XYZ file of C-alpha atoms in Angstrom:
314
model
C 59.311 94.240 16.935
C 56.356 94.557 15.130
C 53.473 91.511 15.352
C 51.861 91.288 11.099
C 48.408 90.374 10.974
C 46.574 88.123 8.417
C 43.517 88.741 8.133
C 41.501 85.430 6.378
C 38.236 86.078 5.173
C 36.090 83.998 2.564
C 32.184 83.630 2.273
C 30.282 81.205 4.991
C 32.124 77.486 4.292
C 35.104 78.170 2.131
C 36.988 76.714 4.281
C 38.775 79.425 6.280
C 39.162 77.486 9.234
C 40.597 74.803 7.246
C 43.546 77.160 5.898
C 43.936 78.557 9.683
C 44.171 74.758 10.578
C 46.640 74.162 8.858
C 49.162 76.967 9.894
C 48.181 76.288 13.057
C 49.935 72.579 12.731
C 52.435 73.358 10.286
C 53.643 76.877 12.120
C 57.333 75.114 11.904
C 58.416 76.877 15.136
C 56.697 80.150 14.089
C 54.885 81.347 17.303
C 51.346 81.866 16.361
C 47.966 83.888 17.630
C 45.429 82.862 15.510
C 42.237 84.229 16.600
C 38.810 82.325 15.109
C 35.336 83.106 14.858
C 34.310 78.971 16.476
C 36.347 78.306 18.602
C 35.596 74.938 18.622
C 36.333 73.951 14.614
C 39.914 74.584 15.372
C 41.524 70.817 14.393
C 44.260 70.963 16.365
C 46.211 67.025 16.805
C 45.354 66.416 20.778
C 49.077 66.297 20.844
C 49.994 70.247 20.436
C 47.282 70.723 23.132
C 49.017 71.912 25.888
C 46.619 73.694 28.369
C 43.574 75.752 28.238
C 43.058 78.902 30.222
C 40.915 82.776 29.843
C 39.629 81.599 26.753
C 43.330 80.936 25.162
C 44.122 77.232 23.657
C 47.385 76.541 24.097
C 49.423 74.728 22.198
C 52.339 72.551 22.955
C 54.338 73.888 19.410
C 54.637 77.499 20.451
C 51.378 78.318 18.729
C 48.570 80.040 20.738
C 44.532 80.095 19.470
C 41.342 82.625 21.142
C 37.666 83.285 20.338
C 37.165 86.243 18.530
C 34.192 87.915 20.544
C 33.312 91.421 21.996
C 36.105 93.633 20.304
C 38.655 93.106 18.076
C 41.277 95.269 19.214
C 40.963 94.337 22.938
C 41.275 90.821 21.631
C 44.927 92.510 19.955
C 45.592 94.352 22.707
C 45.848 91.319 25.216
C 47.716 89.055 22.346
C 50.138 91.910 22.183
C 50.685 91.898 26.157
C 51.023 88.323 26.645
C 54.853 86.727 27.852
C 55.549 85.510 25.273
C 54.849 87.889 22.388
C 52.915 85.916 19.166
C 55.742 86.682 16.226
C 52.378 86.395 14.234
C 49.002 87.053 14.640
C 46.222 85.170 12.361
C 42.724 86.709 12.240
C 39.971 84.813 10.110
C 36.459 86.502 10.133
C 33.413 85.040 10.111
C 31.924 84.346 6.624
C 29.348 87.089 7.019
C 31.506 90.048 7.550
C 32.898 92.855 4.688
C 36.675 92.335 5.228
C 36.985 96.561 4.604
C 35.337 97.149 7.577
C 37.473 95.120 9.791
C 40.699 96.415 8.042
C 39.694 99.819 8.347
C 39.214 98.943 12.174
C 43.207 97.498 11.831
C 44.794 101.366 10.736
C 43.586 102.587 13.711
C 47.485 104.174 15.398
C 47.889 102.165 18.635
C 47.485 98.734 16.663
C 49.362 99.462 13.696
C 52.220 100.756 15.388
C 52.450 97.055 17.445
C 50.572 94.517 15.095
C 50.823 96.259 11.111
C 48.260 94.625 8.686
C 50.854 92.608 6.834
C 48.364 90.407 4.398
C 45.154 89.387 3.597
C 43.930 86.135 1.718
C 40.618 85.400 0.551
C 39.259 81.366 0.548
C 37.352 80.743 -2.243
C 35.114 77.528 -2.689
C 35.848 76.334 -5.593
C 32.812 74.885 -6.839
C 31.650 78.436 -6.670
C 29.353 79.361 -9.808
C 29.955 82.356 -11.816
C 26.584 83.476 -11.195
C 27.266 83.136 -7.277
C 30.539 85.552 -7.789
C 28.144 88.066 -8.492
C 27.714 88.737 -4.595
C 27.873 91.527 -3.583
C 29.555 90.501 -0.496
C 31.988 87.976 -2.215
C 33.340 90.601 -4.679
C 34.322 92.486 -1.570
C 35.968 90.275 -0.211
C 37.887 89.006 -3.217
C 38.565 92.839 -3.621
C 40.143 93.280 -0.343
C 42.807 90.699 -1.071
C 46.661 90.438 -1.415
C 46.036 86.436 -2.093
C 42.705 84.121 -3.221
C 43.105 80.348 -2.358
C 41.034 78.338 -4.209
C 40.225 75.384 -1.741
C 38.580 72.156 -2.506
C 40.025 72.110 -5.623
C 39.434 68.235 -6.082
C 36.201 69.058 -6.284
C 36.225 70.615 -10.327
C 38.361 69.834 -13.531
C 40.876 71.276 -14.735
C 38.525 74.434 -16.866
C 36.448 74.397 -13.857
C 39.617 75.976 -11.779
C 40.982 78.173 -15.013
C 37.175 79.692 -15.364
C 37.361 79.688 -11.977
C 40.901 81.733 -11.563
C 40.139 84.338 -15.046
C 37.106 85.339 -12.685
C 39.037 85.975 -10.053
C 42.121 87.936 -11.220
C 39.154 90.143 -13.359
C 37.962 91.125 -9.780
C 41.115 91.276 -7.875
C 44.046 92.230 -10.901
C 46.664 92.784 -8.285
C 46.062 89.337 -6.228
C 48.048 86.036 -6.294
C 45.374 83.089 -6.923
C 46.864 79.625 -5.944
C 44.869 76.063 -5.379
C 44.497 75.737 -1.463
C 44.677 71.758 -0.914
C 43.022 70.747 2.283
C 43.602 74.526 3.382
C 48.526 75.025 2.101
C 48.670 77.626 1.240
C 52.448 78.770 0.977
C 53.824 80.682 3.631
C 55.884 82.703 1.798
C 52.924 84.526 0.558
C 51.302 84.890 3.972
C 54.284 85.644 6.880
C 56.834 88.191 5.732
C 59.904 87.021 5.714
C 61.954 90.432 6.812
C 60.097 90.706 10.772
C 61.765 94.246 11.205
C 59.899 95.624 7.928
C 57.011 97.339 8.858
C 54.021 97.424 5.951
C 53.178 100.710 4.830
C 49.286 101.650 5.239
C 46.736 100.520 3.310
C 44.176 103.239 1.365
C 40.843 102.405 2.249
C 38.398 102.716 0.037
C 35.175 104.994 0.989
C 32.749 103.141 3.082
C 29.822 101.286 1.864
C 26.489 101.327 3.767
C 25.598 98.067 5.600
C 22.908 95.764 6.953
C 21.808 92.801 8.233
C 21.750 89.920 5.700
C 22.078 86.751 7.980
C 20.468 85.434 11.082
C 21.871 82.584 12.847
C 19.256 80.357 14.693
C 19.785 77.261 16.755
C 18.621 74.311 17.751
C 19.280 71.582 20.897
C 17.778 68.027 22.512
C 18.607 65.849 25.778
C 17.266 63.726 23.120
C 19.510 60.771 20.616
C 19.313 61.555 16.799
C 18.568 59.077 13.924
C 20.904 59.452 11.428
C 18.114 58.324 8.636
C 16.251 61.083 10.115
C 18.719 63.895 10.124
C 20.018 63.396 6.441
C 16.061 63.604 5.750
C 15.412 67.146 7.875
C 18.717 68.225 6.606
C 17.219 67.690 3.157
C 14.386 69.766 3.296
C 16.332 72.835 5.452
C 19.077 72.848 3.032
C 17.823 74.421 -0.083
C 17.272 77.626 2.353
C 20.687 77.309 4.136
C 23.777 79.470 3.295
C 25.037 76.984 6.284
C 25.102 74.503 9.134
C 27.008 72.491 11.222
C 26.207 70.992 14.504
C 27.737 68.332 17.042
C 25.338 65.696 18.429
C 25.491 62.134 19.404
C 23.263 59.745 17.645
C 21.302 56.635 17.656
C 23.255 54.264 15.810
C 26.308 55.594 17.619
C 25.482 56.213 21.356
C 28.344 57.401 23.469
C 30.127 58.861 20.853
C 29.644 62.834 19.024
C 28.967 63.083 15.495
C 29.774 66.627 13.478
C 27.894 67.878 10.759
C 29.058 70.621 8.746
C 26.757 71.744 5.852
C 28.567 74.644 3.304
C 28.496 75.020 -0.326
C 25.390 72.837 -0.173
C 27.709 69.914 0.397
C 27.072 67.954 3.427
C 29.859 65.891 5.366
C 29.253 64.200 9.209
C 32.867 62.970 10.899
C 33.210 61.452 14.211
C 33.608 63.324 17.049
C 34.710 62.511 20.496
C 34.154 59.813 22.716
C 31.322 61.001 25.558
C 32.240 59.902 29.200
C 30.674 56.662 30.322
C 27.680 56.702 32.640
C 23.975 59.127 31.583
C 24.588 62.414 31.448
C 23.106 64.604 33.825
C 19.353 65.988 32.959
C 19.106 68.814 30.986
C 22.587 68.983 28.671
C 22.306 69.030 24.790
C 22.832 65.470 22.995
C 21.866 67.740 19.831
C 23.525 71.034 19.274
C 22.494 72.142 15.805
C 23.172 75.879 14.760
C 22.039 76.680 11.146
C 22.579 79.964 8.754
C 20.088 81.863 6.581
C 18.761 84.832 4.939
C 17.063 86.508 7.207
C 13.537 86.015 6.873
C 14.002 82.805 4.612
C 14.059 80.105 8.313
C 12.011 80.463 11.497
C 12.898 78.881 14.369
C 9.069 77.326 14.278
C 10.368 75.980 11.195
C 13.251 74.592 12.586
C 11.962 72.835 15.474
C 9.212 71.373 13.508
C 11.033 69.814 11.181
C 14.430 68.640 13.803
C 12.066 67.346 16.174
C 11.562 64.507 13.384
C 14.494 63.649 13.654
C 15.344 63.006 17.265
C 14.713 59.148 19.557
C 13.016 60.275 22.865
C 13.716 57.931 25.066
């Protein structure tokens, strides 16, 4: 029996992982395999986790989650060999990926026979401005979509949502547009009711030339982070950032991790897990941050200089 694929696309910080989290946490008996870029961002309730091996986390509700590393087709082939076999596969793309390239790969006859592409879901931040919708990559993500999910709709009034829907429908008239508060998208729009039905292959448009646009820079420290200083540092870097995320131990709450996210110009802090009792071994980072920016906008030297100001040596 073929295993249908749901491809989740969307710009940096749009809320793709929130949608995947919701699908996994509300699987309702479906065996879903999720292939994600950021393994640590999959926020599954602790009681759902049954174990991990070979880069795959098994969940007690029958779902599994693995990291999208290396060749996608090889990852899919490995998932299809698992016992029990998943009933659905969800692939979360990178926020800087053009889904048309991934769709083209999924048209591989060997994969299509076993795991046909059923639905392309594009997640769009409802606060996205009309000017930002002119971005060529975002437009490409929208044009590939069967379903467009508007995330963060609670941050926009009814008039703003209606205006965004009009722009989205003009770009992709064939797509179904839905609100996705807290990542909730109706499963009936994403998964086929008849598992024996194989969808028709998609007609691919001309291959567009691609160019590297974004780069990822990282920063780590063995020292505690001061939250007020961190806020100042992020305030300086934010205008140059497309996305940022981090995990760190703070001066204000030693022994606990804090999760930092910057997306769509909005920064959030959330509590992470408790650290093991006792001193951390030398050389173990207490702070890990990842910054995504357009190539040439930021340098490692600038990040080091700004971020070093928010640590407290000890």
